Short mmCIF file of C-alpha atoms and ligand atoms in Angstrom, two decimals:
data_model
loop_
_atom_site.label_atom_id
_atom_site.label_comp_id
_atom_site.label_asym_id
_atom_site.label_seq_id
_atom_site.Cartn_x
_atom_site.Cartn_y
_atom_site.Cartn_z
CA MET A 1 42.93 -116.18 115.84
CA THR A 2 43.99 -116.56 119.44
CA LYS A 3 43.96 -113.16 121.04
CA ASN A 4 45.97 -112.68 124.14
CA ALA A 5 45.07 -109.41 125.85
CA THR A 6 48.56 -108.84 127.24
CA GLU A 7 50.38 -109.43 123.91
CA LYS A 8 50.98 -105.99 122.45
CA ILE A 9 53.47 -106.85 119.72
CA SER A 10 53.86 -110.30 118.34
CA LEU A 11 56.20 -111.32 115.54
CA ARG A 12 55.76 -114.86 114.22
CA GLY A 13 58.34 -116.48 111.96
CA VAL A 14 59.33 -113.17 110.40
CA LYS A 15 61.67 -113.50 107.41
CA LYS A 16 63.19 -110.69 105.42
CA SER A 17 65.81 -110.70 102.66
CA PHE A 18 67.24 -107.83 100.66
CA ILE A 19 68.27 -108.07 97.05
CA THR A 20 71.88 -106.99 96.68
CA ASP A 21 74.39 -107.06 93.84
CA ASP A 22 75.79 -110.32 95.23
CA GLY A 23 72.37 -111.97 95.31
CA PRO A 24 69.80 -112.08 98.11
CA LEU A 25 70.93 -111.22 101.63
CA GLU A 26 68.91 -113.05 104.28
CA VAL A 27 68.63 -110.64 107.20
CA LEU A 28 65.80 -111.96 109.36
CA GLY A 29 65.65 -115.75 109.41
CA GLY A 30 62.25 -116.64 110.87
CA LEU A 31 62.19 -114.58 114.01
CA ASP A 32 59.68 -114.81 116.89
CA LEU A 33 59.28 -112.04 119.42
CA THR A 34 56.54 -111.11 121.85
CA VAL A 35 56.25 -107.89 123.82
CA ALA A 36 53.57 -107.66 126.51
CA THR A 37 51.47 -104.54 127.07
CA GLY A 38 53.40 -102.02 129.11
CA GLN A 39 56.59 -104.03 128.89
CA PHE A 40 59.98 -102.51 128.07
CA VAL A 41 61.97 -104.86 125.85
CA ALA A 42 65.51 -104.08 124.75
CA ILE A 43 67.13 -105.81 121.78
CA VAL A 44 70.89 -106.14 121.61
CA GLY A 45 72.83 -107.74 118.80
CA PRO A 46 75.90 -107.46 116.61
CA SER A 47 76.15 -104.56 114.19
CA GLY A 48 74.55 -105.36 110.87
CA ALA A 49 72.55 -108.21 112.38
CA GLY A 50 69.25 -106.75 111.24
CA LYS A 51 68.08 -104.80 114.29
CA THR A 52 66.93 -101.79 112.29
CA THR A 53 65.28 -104.13 109.80
CA LEU A 54 63.46 -105.83 112.67
CA ILE A 55 62.13 -102.58 114.15
CA ASN A 56 61.05 -101.36 110.70
CA VAL A 57 59.09 -104.57 110.24
CA ALA A 58 57.57 -104.26 113.71
CA CYS A 59 56.35 -100.70 113.18
CA GLY A 60 55.08 -101.31 109.68
CA PHE A 61 57.56 -99.53 107.42
CA THR A 62 58.92 -102.77 105.96
CA LEU A 63 56.75 -105.73 104.99
CA PRO A 64 58.19 -109.12 105.90
CA ASP A 65 58.71 -111.72 103.16
CA ALA A 66 57.15 -114.37 105.39
CA GLY A 67 55.61 -114.58 108.84
CA SER A 68 53.28 -112.13 110.49
CA VAL A 69 53.26 -109.04 112.66
CA LEU A 70 50.35 -108.72 115.08
CA ILE A 71 49.62 -105.60 117.09
CA ASP A 72 46.98 -106.24 119.77
CA GLY A 73 46.40 -109.52 117.97
CA VAL A 74 45.53 -107.80 114.69
CA PRO A 75 47.78 -108.17 111.61
CA ARG A 76 49.65 -104.98 110.78
CA HIS A 77 50.05 -103.74 107.24
CA GLY A 78 51.56 -100.28 107.59
CA PRO A 79 52.66 -97.59 110.01
CA SER A 80 50.14 -96.00 112.37
CA ARG A 81 49.93 -93.36 115.08
CA LYS A 82 49.54 -96.15 117.62
CA GLY A 83 53.26 -96.87 117.41
CA ILE A 84 55.81 -94.14 116.84
CA LEU A 85 59.34 -94.83 115.61
CA ILE A 86 62.30 -92.86 116.87
CA SER A 87 64.76 -93.68 114.13
CA GLN A 88 68.51 -94.11 114.30
CA GLN A 89 69.30 -90.91 112.37
CA GLY A 90 66.47 -88.87 113.87
CA SER A 91 63.67 -87.28 111.89
CA VAL A 92 62.88 -83.94 113.51
CA PHE A 93 61.94 -81.65 110.63
CA PRO A 94 64.76 -79.10 110.34
CA TRP A 95 62.52 -76.50 108.67
CA MET A 96 60.13 -76.29 111.60
CA THR A 97 60.64 -74.89 115.07
CA VAL A 98 60.45 -77.18 118.07
CA ARG A 99 56.82 -76.27 118.67
CA GLU A 100 55.86 -76.59 115.00
CA ASN A 101 57.34 -80.10 114.96
CA LEU A 102 55.06 -81.16 117.81
CA LEU A 103 52.04 -79.43 116.31
CA PHE A 104 52.63 -81.10 112.95
CA ALA A 105 52.56 -84.49 114.65
CA LEU A 106 49.37 -83.61 116.53
CA ASP A 107 47.84 -82.62 113.18
CA ARG A 108 44.14 -83.00 114.04
CA GLY A 109 42.06 -81.53 116.85
CA ALA A 110 41.56 -78.01 118.17
CA LYS A 111 44.51 -75.67 117.69
CA ALA A 112 44.42 -74.12 121.16
CA LYS A 113 44.29 -77.48 122.84
CA ASN A 114 47.17 -78.78 120.72
CA ILE A 115 49.36 -75.81 121.61
CA GLU A 116 48.71 -76.46 125.27
CA LEU A 117 49.47 -80.16 124.86
CA ALA A 118 52.67 -79.44 122.91
CA GLN A 119 53.82 -77.11 125.66
CA ARG A 120 53.24 -79.83 128.26
CA TYR A 121 55.59 -82.19 126.46
CA ILE A 122 58.15 -79.51 125.70
CA ASP A 123 58.22 -78.87 129.44
CA LEU A 124 58.42 -82.61 130.12
CA VAL A 125 61.67 -82.92 128.18
CA LYS A 126 62.91 -79.67 129.73
CA LEU A 127 63.04 -77.60 126.57
CA GLN A 128 61.02 -74.63 127.81
CA GLY A 129 62.52 -71.49 126.31
CA PHE A 130 63.41 -73.27 123.06
CA GLU A 131 59.87 -73.59 121.64
CA ASN A 132 60.67 -71.26 118.77
CA SER A 133 64.20 -72.51 118.09
CA TYR A 134 65.07 -74.33 114.90
CA PRO A 135 66.71 -77.77 115.17
CA HIS A 136 70.05 -76.50 113.85
CA GLU A 137 70.18 -74.15 116.80
CA LEU A 138 69.98 -77.04 119.30
CA SER A 139 72.56 -79.50 120.62
CA GLY A 140 72.43 -83.20 119.77
CA GLY A 141 70.91 -84.08 123.13
CA MET A 142 68.26 -81.37 122.87
CA LEU A 143 67.36 -82.61 119.40
CA LYS A 144 66.85 -86.14 120.70
CA ARG A 145 64.58 -84.73 123.38
CA VAL A 146 62.53 -82.93 120.73
CA GLU A 147 62.18 -86.22 118.91
CA ILE A 148 61.06 -87.97 122.09
CA ALA A 149 58.61 -85.19 122.96
CA ARG A 150 57.19 -85.30 119.44
CA ALA A 151 56.63 -89.05 119.79
CA LEU A 152 55.18 -88.86 123.30
CA VAL A 153 52.79 -85.98 122.57
CA LEU A 154 50.79 -88.40 120.42
CA LYS A 155 50.35 -90.68 123.43
CA PRO A 156 51.30 -93.70 121.32
CA GLU A 157 50.64 -97.09 122.81
CA ILE A 158 54.04 -98.26 121.56
CA LEU A 159 57.38 -96.49 121.33
CA TYR A 160 59.88 -97.98 118.90
CA MET A 161 63.37 -96.66 119.54
CA ASP A 162 66.32 -97.50 117.31
CA GLU A 163 69.55 -96.61 119.13
CA PRO A 164 68.08 -93.27 120.15
CA PHE A 165 71.02 -92.19 122.27
CA SER A 166 73.98 -93.72 120.44
CA ALA A 167 75.05 -90.43 118.86
CA LEU A 168 75.33 -88.71 122.24
CA ASP A 169 78.28 -88.49 124.59
CA ALA A 170 78.40 -90.75 127.64
CA LEU A 171 77.19 -88.16 130.12
CA MET A 172 74.28 -87.06 127.97
CA ARG A 173 73.37 -90.69 127.34
CA LEU A 174 73.12 -91.32 131.06
CA ARG A 175 71.01 -88.22 131.57
CA MET A 176 68.66 -89.18 128.73
CA ARG A 177 68.16 -92.65 130.17
CA THR A 178 67.16 -91.19 133.52
CA GLU A 179 64.79 -88.78 131.83
CA LEU A 180 63.25 -91.55 129.76
CA LEU A 181 62.60 -93.60 132.90
CA ARG A 182 61.03 -90.59 134.58
CA ILE A 183 58.73 -90.02 131.62
CA LEU A 184 57.78 -93.69 131.36
CA GLU A 185 56.82 -93.67 135.00
CA GLU A 186 54.15 -91.09 134.19
CA GLU A 187 52.97 -92.59 130.91
CA HIS A 188 52.92 -96.31 130.59
CA HIS A 189 54.00 -97.07 127.06
CA THR A 190 55.04 -100.38 125.63
CA VAL A 191 58.64 -99.92 124.49
CA LEU A 192 60.81 -101.75 122.01
CA LEU A 193 64.35 -100.38 122.27
CA ILE A 194 67.32 -101.26 120.14
CA THR A 195 70.71 -100.60 121.57
CA HIS A 196 74.26 -101.82 121.27
CA ASP A 197 74.94 -100.77 124.85
CA VAL A 198 74.30 -103.68 127.24
CA GLU A 199 74.44 -101.42 130.28
CA GLU A 200 71.82 -99.16 128.76
CA ALA A 201 69.61 -102.18 128.20
CA ILE A 202 70.03 -103.32 131.81
CA HIS A 203 69.41 -99.82 133.10
CA LEU A 204 66.11 -99.45 131.24
CA ALA A 205 64.48 -102.71 130.20
CA ASP A 206 62.26 -105.32 131.81
CA GLN A 207 63.51 -107.89 129.36
CA ILE A 208 66.60 -108.12 127.16
CA VAL A 209 66.60 -110.05 123.93
CA VAL A 210 69.84 -111.04 122.24
CA MET A 211 69.76 -111.30 118.46
CA SER A 212 71.98 -113.76 116.62
CA PRO A 213 74.17 -112.74 113.69
CA ARG A 214 72.56 -112.83 110.21
CA PRO A 215 70.21 -114.45 109.36
CA ALA A 216 68.90 -113.21 112.68
CA VAL A 217 66.76 -115.09 115.15
CA ILE A 218 66.29 -114.56 118.88
CA GLN A 219 69.22 -116.29 120.49
CA ALA A 220 68.53 -115.69 124.17
CA THR A 221 66.14 -113.80 126.45
CA PHE A 222 67.00 -112.36 129.86
CA ALA A 223 64.62 -110.97 132.46
CA VAL A 224 65.85 -107.93 134.33
CA PRO A 225 64.29 -108.35 137.78
CA PHE A 226 65.85 -105.33 139.49
CA PRO A 227 63.66 -102.47 140.77
CA HIS A 228 64.23 -98.88 139.63
CA PRO A 229 66.36 -96.88 140.21
CA ARG A 230 68.95 -99.49 139.31
CA GLN A 231 72.44 -99.51 140.69
CA LEU A 232 74.67 -100.74 137.88
CA SER A 233 77.46 -101.55 140.29
CA MET A 234 75.47 -104.27 142.10
CA PRO A 235 77.07 -107.72 141.72
CA GLU A 236 73.84 -109.30 140.36
CA VAL A 237 73.73 -106.64 137.67
CA GLN A 238 77.36 -107.25 136.74
CA GLN A 239 76.62 -110.96 136.53
CA LEU A 240 73.71 -110.36 134.19
CA LYS A 241 75.86 -108.11 132.07
CA GLU A 242 78.50 -110.78 131.75
CA SER A 243 76.00 -113.44 130.72
CA ILE A 244 74.62 -111.15 128.04
CA LEU A 245 78.08 -110.30 126.76
CA ARG A 246 78.88 -113.98 126.65
CA GLU A 247 75.80 -114.56 124.49
CA LEU A 248 77.11 -111.84 122.21
CA GLY A 249 80.37 -113.77 121.97
CA MET A 250 82.62 -111.53 124.03
CA MET B 1 78.08 -49.62 119.91
CA THR B 2 80.41 -51.54 122.19
CA THR B 3 84.10 -51.46 121.51
CA SER B 4 84.20 -55.14 120.56
CA ALA B 5 81.44 -54.62 118.00
CA ALA B 6 83.30 -51.62 116.65
CA LYS B 7 86.42 -53.75 116.37
CA ARG B 8 84.51 -56.43 114.52
CA TRP B 9 83.27 -53.90 111.99
CA GLN B 10 86.74 -52.58 111.61
CA ARG B 11 88.12 -56.05 110.94
CA LEU B 12 85.33 -56.79 108.47
CA LEU B 13 86.08 -53.54 106.66
CA LEU B 14 89.78 -54.33 106.54
CA ARG B 15 89.33 -57.88 105.32
CA LYS B 16 86.35 -57.68 102.98
CA VAL B 17 86.14 -54.13 101.66
CA VAL B 18 89.62 -52.69 101.52
CA PRO B 19 91.37 -55.36 99.40
CA PRO B 20 88.85 -55.40 96.50
CA VAL B 21 88.67 -51.60 96.50
CA ILE B 22 92.45 -51.43 96.21
CA LEU B 23 92.48 -54.02 93.41
CA ILE B 24 89.82 -52.20 91.39
CA SER B 25 91.53 -48.83 91.91
CA VAL B 26 94.83 -50.26 90.70
CA LEU B 27 93.20 -51.67 87.57
CA ILE B 28 91.56 -48.32 86.81
CA ALA B 29 94.88 -46.57 87.36
CA ILE B 30 96.66 -48.92 84.94
CA TRP B 31 93.93 -48.31 82.37
CA TRP B 32 94.29 -44.55 82.78
CA VAL B 33 98.10 -44.49 82.74
CA TRP B 34 98.21 -46.80 79.72
CA LEU B 35 95.96 -44.45 77.75
CA ALA B 36 98.03 -41.44 78.86
CA TYR B 37 101.03 -43.00 77.09
CA HIS B 38 99.10 -44.55 74.20
CA PRO B 39 96.33 -42.06 73.39
CA SER B 40 93.50 -43.57 71.34
CA PRO B 41 90.85 -41.66 69.39
CA ILE B 42 88.21 -44.32 70.19
CA PHE B 43 89.06 -46.08 73.43
CA PRO B 44 87.80 -43.97 76.40
CA THR B 45 89.62 -43.13 79.60
CA PRO B 46 87.95 -43.74 82.98
CA GLY B 47 87.23 -40.00 83.02
CA ASP B 48 85.36 -40.27 79.69
CA VAL B 49 83.31 -43.16 81.10
CA VAL B 50 82.32 -41.14 84.16
CA ARG B 51 81.34 -38.16 81.94
CA GLY B 52 79.37 -40.50 79.65
CA THR B 53 77.53 -42.02 82.61
CA ALA B 54 76.70 -38.56 83.94
CA GLU B 55 75.30 -37.66 80.52
CA LEU B 56 73.06 -40.73 80.50
CA VAL B 57 71.86 -40.02 84.01
CA LYS B 58 71.16 -36.36 83.23
CA ASP B 59 69.01 -36.96 80.18
CA GLY B 60 67.32 -39.82 82.01
CA THR B 61 67.72 -42.43 79.26
CA ILE B 62 69.72 -44.72 81.52
CA TRP B 63 66.72 -45.27 83.80
CA ASP B 64 64.57 -46.25 80.85
CA HIS B 65 67.15 -48.78 79.70
CA ILE B 66 67.63 -50.25 83.17
CA GLY B 67 63.87 -50.38 83.69
CA ALA B 68 63.33 -52.10 80.36
CA SER B 69 65.97 -54.77 81.05
CA LEU B 70 64.77 -55.40 84.60
CA ALA B 71 61.14 -55.63 83.50
CA ARG B 72 62.02 -58.25 80.87
CA VAL B 73 64.02 -60.28 83.36
CA SER B 74 61.32 -60.15 86.03
CA LEU B 75 58.63 -61.21 83.62
CA GLY B 76 60.59 -64.01 81.93
CA PHE B 77 61.98 -65.29 85.21
CA SER B 78 58.62 -65.22 87.04
CA LEU B 79 56.92 -67.05 84.18
CA ALA B 80 59.67 -69.67 84.30
CA LEU B 81 59.21 -70.17 88.05
CA VAL B 82 55.44 -70.47 87.76
CA VAL B 83 55.88 -73.22 85.18
CA ALA B 84 59.02 -74.92 86.51
CA ILE B 85 58.25 -75.41 90.19
CA PRO B 86 54.89 -77.19 89.83
CA LEU B 87 56.22 -79.20 86.90
CA GLY B 88 59.37 -80.15 88.81
CA LEU B 89 57.26 -81.19 91.80
CA TRP B 90 54.99 -83.26 89.60
CA MET B 91 58.01 -85.01 88.07
CA GLY B 92 59.63 -85.50 91.44
CA LEU B 93 56.53 -87.09 92.91
CA TYR B 94 55.48 -89.38 90.05
CA GLU B 95 57.95 -91.68 88.40
CA VAL B 96 55.94 -92.04 85.19
CA VAL B 97 55.90 -88.28 84.70
CA ASP B 98 59.61 -88.09 85.40
CA ALA B 99 60.47 -90.91 83.01
CA THR B 100 58.39 -89.25 80.29
CA LEU B 101 59.52 -85.64 80.63
CA ASN B 102 63.05 -85.79 82.01
CA PRO B 103 64.83 -86.90 78.80
CA LEU B 104 63.20 -84.06 76.86
CA PHE B 105 64.27 -81.45 79.41
CA GLN B 106 67.75 -82.89 79.66
CA ILE B 107 68.10 -82.35 75.91
CA MET B 108 66.68 -78.83 76.04
CA ARG B 109 68.78 -77.74 78.99
CA PRO B 110 72.23 -77.61 77.36
CA ILE B 111 71.01 -75.61 74.33
CA SER B 112 72.31 -72.07 74.77
CA PRO B 113 69.45 -69.59 75.12
CA ILE B 114 71.18 -67.47 72.48
CA ALA B 115 70.57 -70.27 69.98
CA TRP B 116 66.85 -69.68 70.49
CA ILE B 117 67.02 -66.06 69.29
CA PRO B 118 66.23 -66.84 65.63
CA ILE B 119 63.30 -69.02 66.71
CA ALA B 120 62.08 -66.27 69.04
CA ILE B 121 62.20 -63.70 66.25
CA LEU B 122 60.42 -66.08 63.89
CA LEU B 123 57.64 -66.82 66.39
CA LEU B 124 57.27 -63.49 68.17
CA GLY B 125 58.90 -60.99 65.86
CA VAL B 126 61.16 -58.16 66.95
CA SER B 127 59.15 -57.32 70.03
CA ASN B 128 59.34 -57.19 73.77
CA ALA B 129 58.03 -60.73 73.83
CA SER B 130 61.19 -62.10 72.20
CA PRO B 131 63.69 -61.39 74.98
CA ILE B 132 61.11 -62.40 77.60
CA PHE B 133 60.73 -65.70 75.79
CA ILE B 134 64.51 -66.14 75.65
CA ILE B 135 64.81 -65.54 79.40
CA PHE B 136 61.98 -67.96 80.02
CA ILE B 137 63.76 -70.62 77.96
CA ALA B 138 67.07 -69.93 79.65
CA THR B 139 65.69 -70.51 83.15
CA VAL B 140 62.75 -72.86 82.86
CA PHE B 141 64.63 -76.06 82.01
CA PRO B 142 67.33 -75.80 84.68
CA MET B 143 64.67 -74.91 87.27
CA ILE B 144 62.49 -77.90 86.34
CA VAL B 145 65.41 -80.31 86.50
CA GLN B 146 66.64 -78.81 89.76
CA THR B 147 63.22 -78.98 91.42
CA ALA B 148 62.64 -82.58 90.38
CA ALA B 149 66.11 -83.57 91.59
CA ALA B 150 65.44 -81.84 94.92
CA VAL B 151 62.27 -83.89 95.40
CA HIS B 152 64.17 -87.08 94.60
CA THR B 153 66.78 -86.36 97.24
CA ILE B 154 64.36 -85.68 100.12
CA GLU B 155 65.52 -87.92 102.92
CA PRO B 156 63.03 -90.80 103.34
CA ARG B 157 63.16 -90.48 107.12
CA TYR B 158 61.13 -87.26 106.91
CA LEU B 159 58.47 -88.81 104.69
CA ARG B 160 58.36 -91.79 107.01
CA ALA B 161 57.87 -89.60 110.04
CA ALA B 162 54.92 -87.91 108.33
CA ALA B 163 53.46 -91.30 107.45
CA ASN B 164 53.96 -92.46 111.02
CA PHE B 165 51.94 -89.48 112.28
CA GLY B 166 49.19 -90.40 109.83
CA VAL B 167 49.66 -87.16 107.88
CA SER B 168 49.17 -87.47 104.13
CA GLY B 169 48.14 -85.71 100.94
CA PRO B 170 48.25 -81.93 100.67
CA ARG B 171 49.51 -81.49 104.23
CA VAL B 172 52.62 -83.53 103.43
CA LEU B 173 53.14 -81.50 100.27
CA VAL B 174 52.85 -78.18 102.08
CA HIS B 175 54.61 -79.00 105.34
CA VAL B 176 57.20 -81.59 104.33
CA ILE B 177 57.92 -81.81 100.61
CA ILE B 178 57.95 -78.11 99.71
CA PRO B 179 59.97 -76.95 102.74
CA ALA B 180 62.40 -79.85 102.22
CA ILE B 181 63.19 -78.77 98.65
CA LEU B 182 63.03 -75.02 99.25
CA PRO B 183 66.74 -74.50 100.00
CA GLN B 184 67.77 -76.21 96.76
CA VAL B 185 65.08 -74.36 94.82
CA ILE B 186 66.37 -71.06 96.16
CA VAL B 187 69.92 -71.88 95.09
CA GLY B 188 68.54 -72.81 91.67
CA MET B 189 66.66 -69.50 91.53
CA ARG B 190 69.77 -67.55 92.35
CA ILE B 191 71.76 -69.22 89.59
CA SER B 192 68.88 -68.84 87.14
CA LEU B 193 68.45 -65.17 87.88
CA GLY B 194 72.15 -64.68 87.17
CA VAL B 195 71.73 -66.49 83.86
CA SER B 196 68.66 -64.36 83.05
CA TRP B 197 70.69 -61.22 83.52
CA LEU B 198 73.44 -62.55 81.24
CA VAL B 199 70.90 -63.50 78.64
CA VAL B 200 68.81 -60.33 78.65
CA VAL B 201 71.76 -58.23 77.53
CA ALA B 202 72.53 -60.61 74.69
CA ALA B 203 68.88 -60.80 73.65
CA GLU B 204 68.52 -57.00 73.63
CA MET B 205 71.48 -56.62 71.33
CA ILE B 206 69.33 -57.92 68.54
CA ALA B 207 67.07 -55.33 67.02
CA LEU B 208 65.39 -53.82 70.01
CA ARG B 209 64.86 -50.17 70.91
CA SER B 210 65.50 -50.30 74.66
CA GLY B 211 67.43 -52.08 77.37
CA LEU B 212 71.06 -52.14 78.45
CA GLY B 213 72.00 -54.56 75.68
CA PHE B 214 70.48 -52.20 73.14
CA LEU B 215 72.35 -49.29 74.74
CA ILE B 216 75.65 -51.06 74.14
CA ILE B 217 75.01 -51.86 70.49
CA ASP B 218 73.41 -48.48 69.83
CA SER B 219 76.30 -46.57 71.39
CA ARG B 220 78.76 -48.42 69.22
CA ASN B 221 76.75 -48.03 66.04
CA ALA B 222 75.92 -44.36 66.65
CA GLY B 223 79.42 -42.92 66.39
CA ASN B 224 81.68 -45.26 68.31
CA ARG B 225 80.64 -44.00 71.76
CA TYR B 226 82.81 -46.51 73.61
CA ASP B 227 82.54 -44.41 76.77
CA LEU B 228 78.83 -45.30 76.85
CA VAL B 229 79.55 -48.96 75.96
CA ILE B 230 81.82 -49.30 78.99
CA ALA B 231 79.44 -47.28 81.19
CA ALA B 232 76.64 -49.72 80.27
CA MET B 233 78.89 -52.72 80.96
CA ILE B 234 79.72 -51.45 84.42
CA ILE B 235 76.05 -50.76 85.19
CA ILE B 236 75.17 -54.29 84.05
CA GLY B 237 77.79 -55.70 86.40
CA LEU B 238 76.61 -53.67 89.34
CA ILE B 239 72.95 -54.55 88.85
CA GLY B 240 73.90 -58.23 88.50
CA LEU B 241 75.69 -58.01 91.83
CA LEU B 242 72.64 -56.38 93.40
CA LEU B 243 70.28 -59.08 92.09
CA ASP B 244 72.53 -61.79 93.45
CA GLY B 245 72.62 -60.04 96.82
CA LEU B 246 68.82 -59.92 96.90
CA MET B 247 68.60 -63.66 96.22
CA ARG B 248 71.17 -64.32 98.92
CA LEU B 249 68.85 -62.61 101.38
CA LEU B 250 66.35 -65.40 100.69
CA GLU B 251 68.96 -67.95 101.73
CA ARG B 252 69.05 -66.36 105.15
CA LEU B 253 65.42 -67.16 105.96
CA LYS B 254 65.39 -69.24 109.11
CA SER B 255 63.26 -71.98 107.63
CA VAL B 256 65.83 -72.71 104.89
CA ARG B 257 69.07 -72.07 106.76
CA TRP B 258 69.25 -75.66 108.08
CA ARG B 259 70.43 -76.75 104.66
CA TYR B 260 73.33 -74.33 104.45
CA VAL B 261 74.67 -74.54 108.01
CA LYS B 262 77.40 -77.05 108.94
N1 ATP C 1 67.26 -101.52 102.04
C1 ATP C 1 68.28 -102.39 102.09
N2 ATP C 1 68.77 -102.94 100.95
C2 ATP C 1 69.79 -103.82 100.98
N3 ATP C 1 70.38 -104.25 102.10
C3 ATP C 1 69.95 -103.75 103.27
C4 ATP C 1 68.88 -102.79 103.33
N4 ATP C 1 68.65 -102.47 104.62
C5 ATP C 1 69.55 -103.20 105.32
N5 ATP C 1 70.31 -103.97 104.53
C6 ATP C 1 71.36 -104.89 104.97
O1 ATP C 1 70.80 -105.70 105.96
C7 ATP C 1 71.71 -105.93 107.01
C8 ATP C 1 71.08 -105.53 108.34
O2 ATP C 1 70.88 -104.12 108.35
P1 ATP C 1 70.31 -103.39 109.62
O3 ATP C 1 70.33 -101.96 109.32
O4 ATP C 1 68.99 -103.99 109.96
O5 ATP C 1 71.40 -103.75 110.72
P2 ATP C 1 71.51 -103.25 112.23
O6 ATP C 1 71.51 -104.46 113.06
O7 ATP C 1 70.49 -102.22 112.51
O8 ATP C 1 72.96 -102.61 112.22
P3 ATP C 1 73.53 -101.42 113.14
O9 ATP C 1 73.72 -101.99 114.51
O10 ATP C 1 74.83 -101.09 112.50
O11 ATP C 1 72.54 -100.30 113.08
C9 ATP C 1 72.97 -105.16 106.67
O12 ATP C 1 73.92 -106.05 106.14
C10 ATP C 1 72.53 -104.19 105.61
O13 ATP C 1 73.55 -103.99 104.69
MG1 MG C 2 70.57 -100.14 112.88
#
């Protein structure tokens, strides 16, 4: 086994089909993807291409039919606390308060220390004052921030994010991106982000990967060499955006 | 109280209290007027019913009957919960258990609890145990099926999140599975308690010496006291309403409200 210290996530020839009423549906068609330690990779692709399937395979919830998933060079067989998934529909427990959600994730360790830690991350996502609120008492954007805080409080090495902001309005989306960048500056996670918003990808990622339609493979890879904070109006940025959109067939 | 709060109360009163009170008063008036024109030696007027109720309250028998019926319901219903919820969870969590038990319970569920009365009398005799058994039967099968179905419909994203955090076993049961099904279980409990109250009256009509159902049959048999029959019916209705209101309070717990909002 060749172990490359900077390869955090490595997918090799990953294939995945689903059985449907009309026979097997080939979703991932032998896909290769590498994410380096500390790198922020965004995946864009057509709807229904298999992006959610890909991230589920990467974080261990779905086993591939063929190919392998290596995390730190070691084959992965199931989910772990090392990599936390922020799913498309969200999974904050509605029967727990904001604080209880974070404490549930922390699970082990001394209670007093966990409460302190939870408070730190509640503050980080600017939810102080809502520790004892229930999710149904929060707005969509606040709920997403709870989800992010609950993932970050575990100090995972990898964050998997499946269209985390797509349900929010444009203004909130922009604000969440800025907050995410601010948080990532403090804690250096490896991030795999799925989005259908090319501008969001350019705003956040170090590298953008374009997925082909089903059966999906990686069709193109773009580096995003601009320093933060990024000005989306810069001509180089617009050029990059156009090339990516062209890859997507628009 | 601020004026806006006072106004809100006023509106609530006008919209939710006044119309039903008017409707019920009109119905009572029709009943009274009808009997004024068509006097009956047996059928009581509202006035007779009020006098009959006062009589029952004064000699204290009404409290014994209410107490007896409520005690039977609480016992039968609690026994059913203690059996149904763990069993429903077990079925919900393990497919083999579900496949084995579910068909049996699906067959038992549509059998009217009243149909069990002969069996109850055969097994337990004419005793307190019979109506308790009937109430148990009436509620245990729906509660089992409801609990198992609630476990089946837990959204996988919550179970996945728990797995992602490395939480498993009893902690998932206590902090994810049980709270996730609780709102549906509470709705099931409310419906079942309503059914228990329906059933207890029917069960008590058969050869028992206490309870509101017995009061109805006894009043009829002992000299056509239809004033007491109707008094007992109204008391049954009011207590049923009260029980339902108590169960609705459970639905307002913060940790289950998420299911009912939006
Ligand atoms: N469990 C499953 N069983 C059967 N088919 C599935 C299953 N999960 C996904 N699919 C199918 O696989 C394809 C890819 O689904 P996936 O959710 O990965 O797409 P996506 O790229 O995330 O789409 P979107 O951008 O809309 O979120 C779809 O056609 C979908 O119908
Ligand atoms: Mg998706």
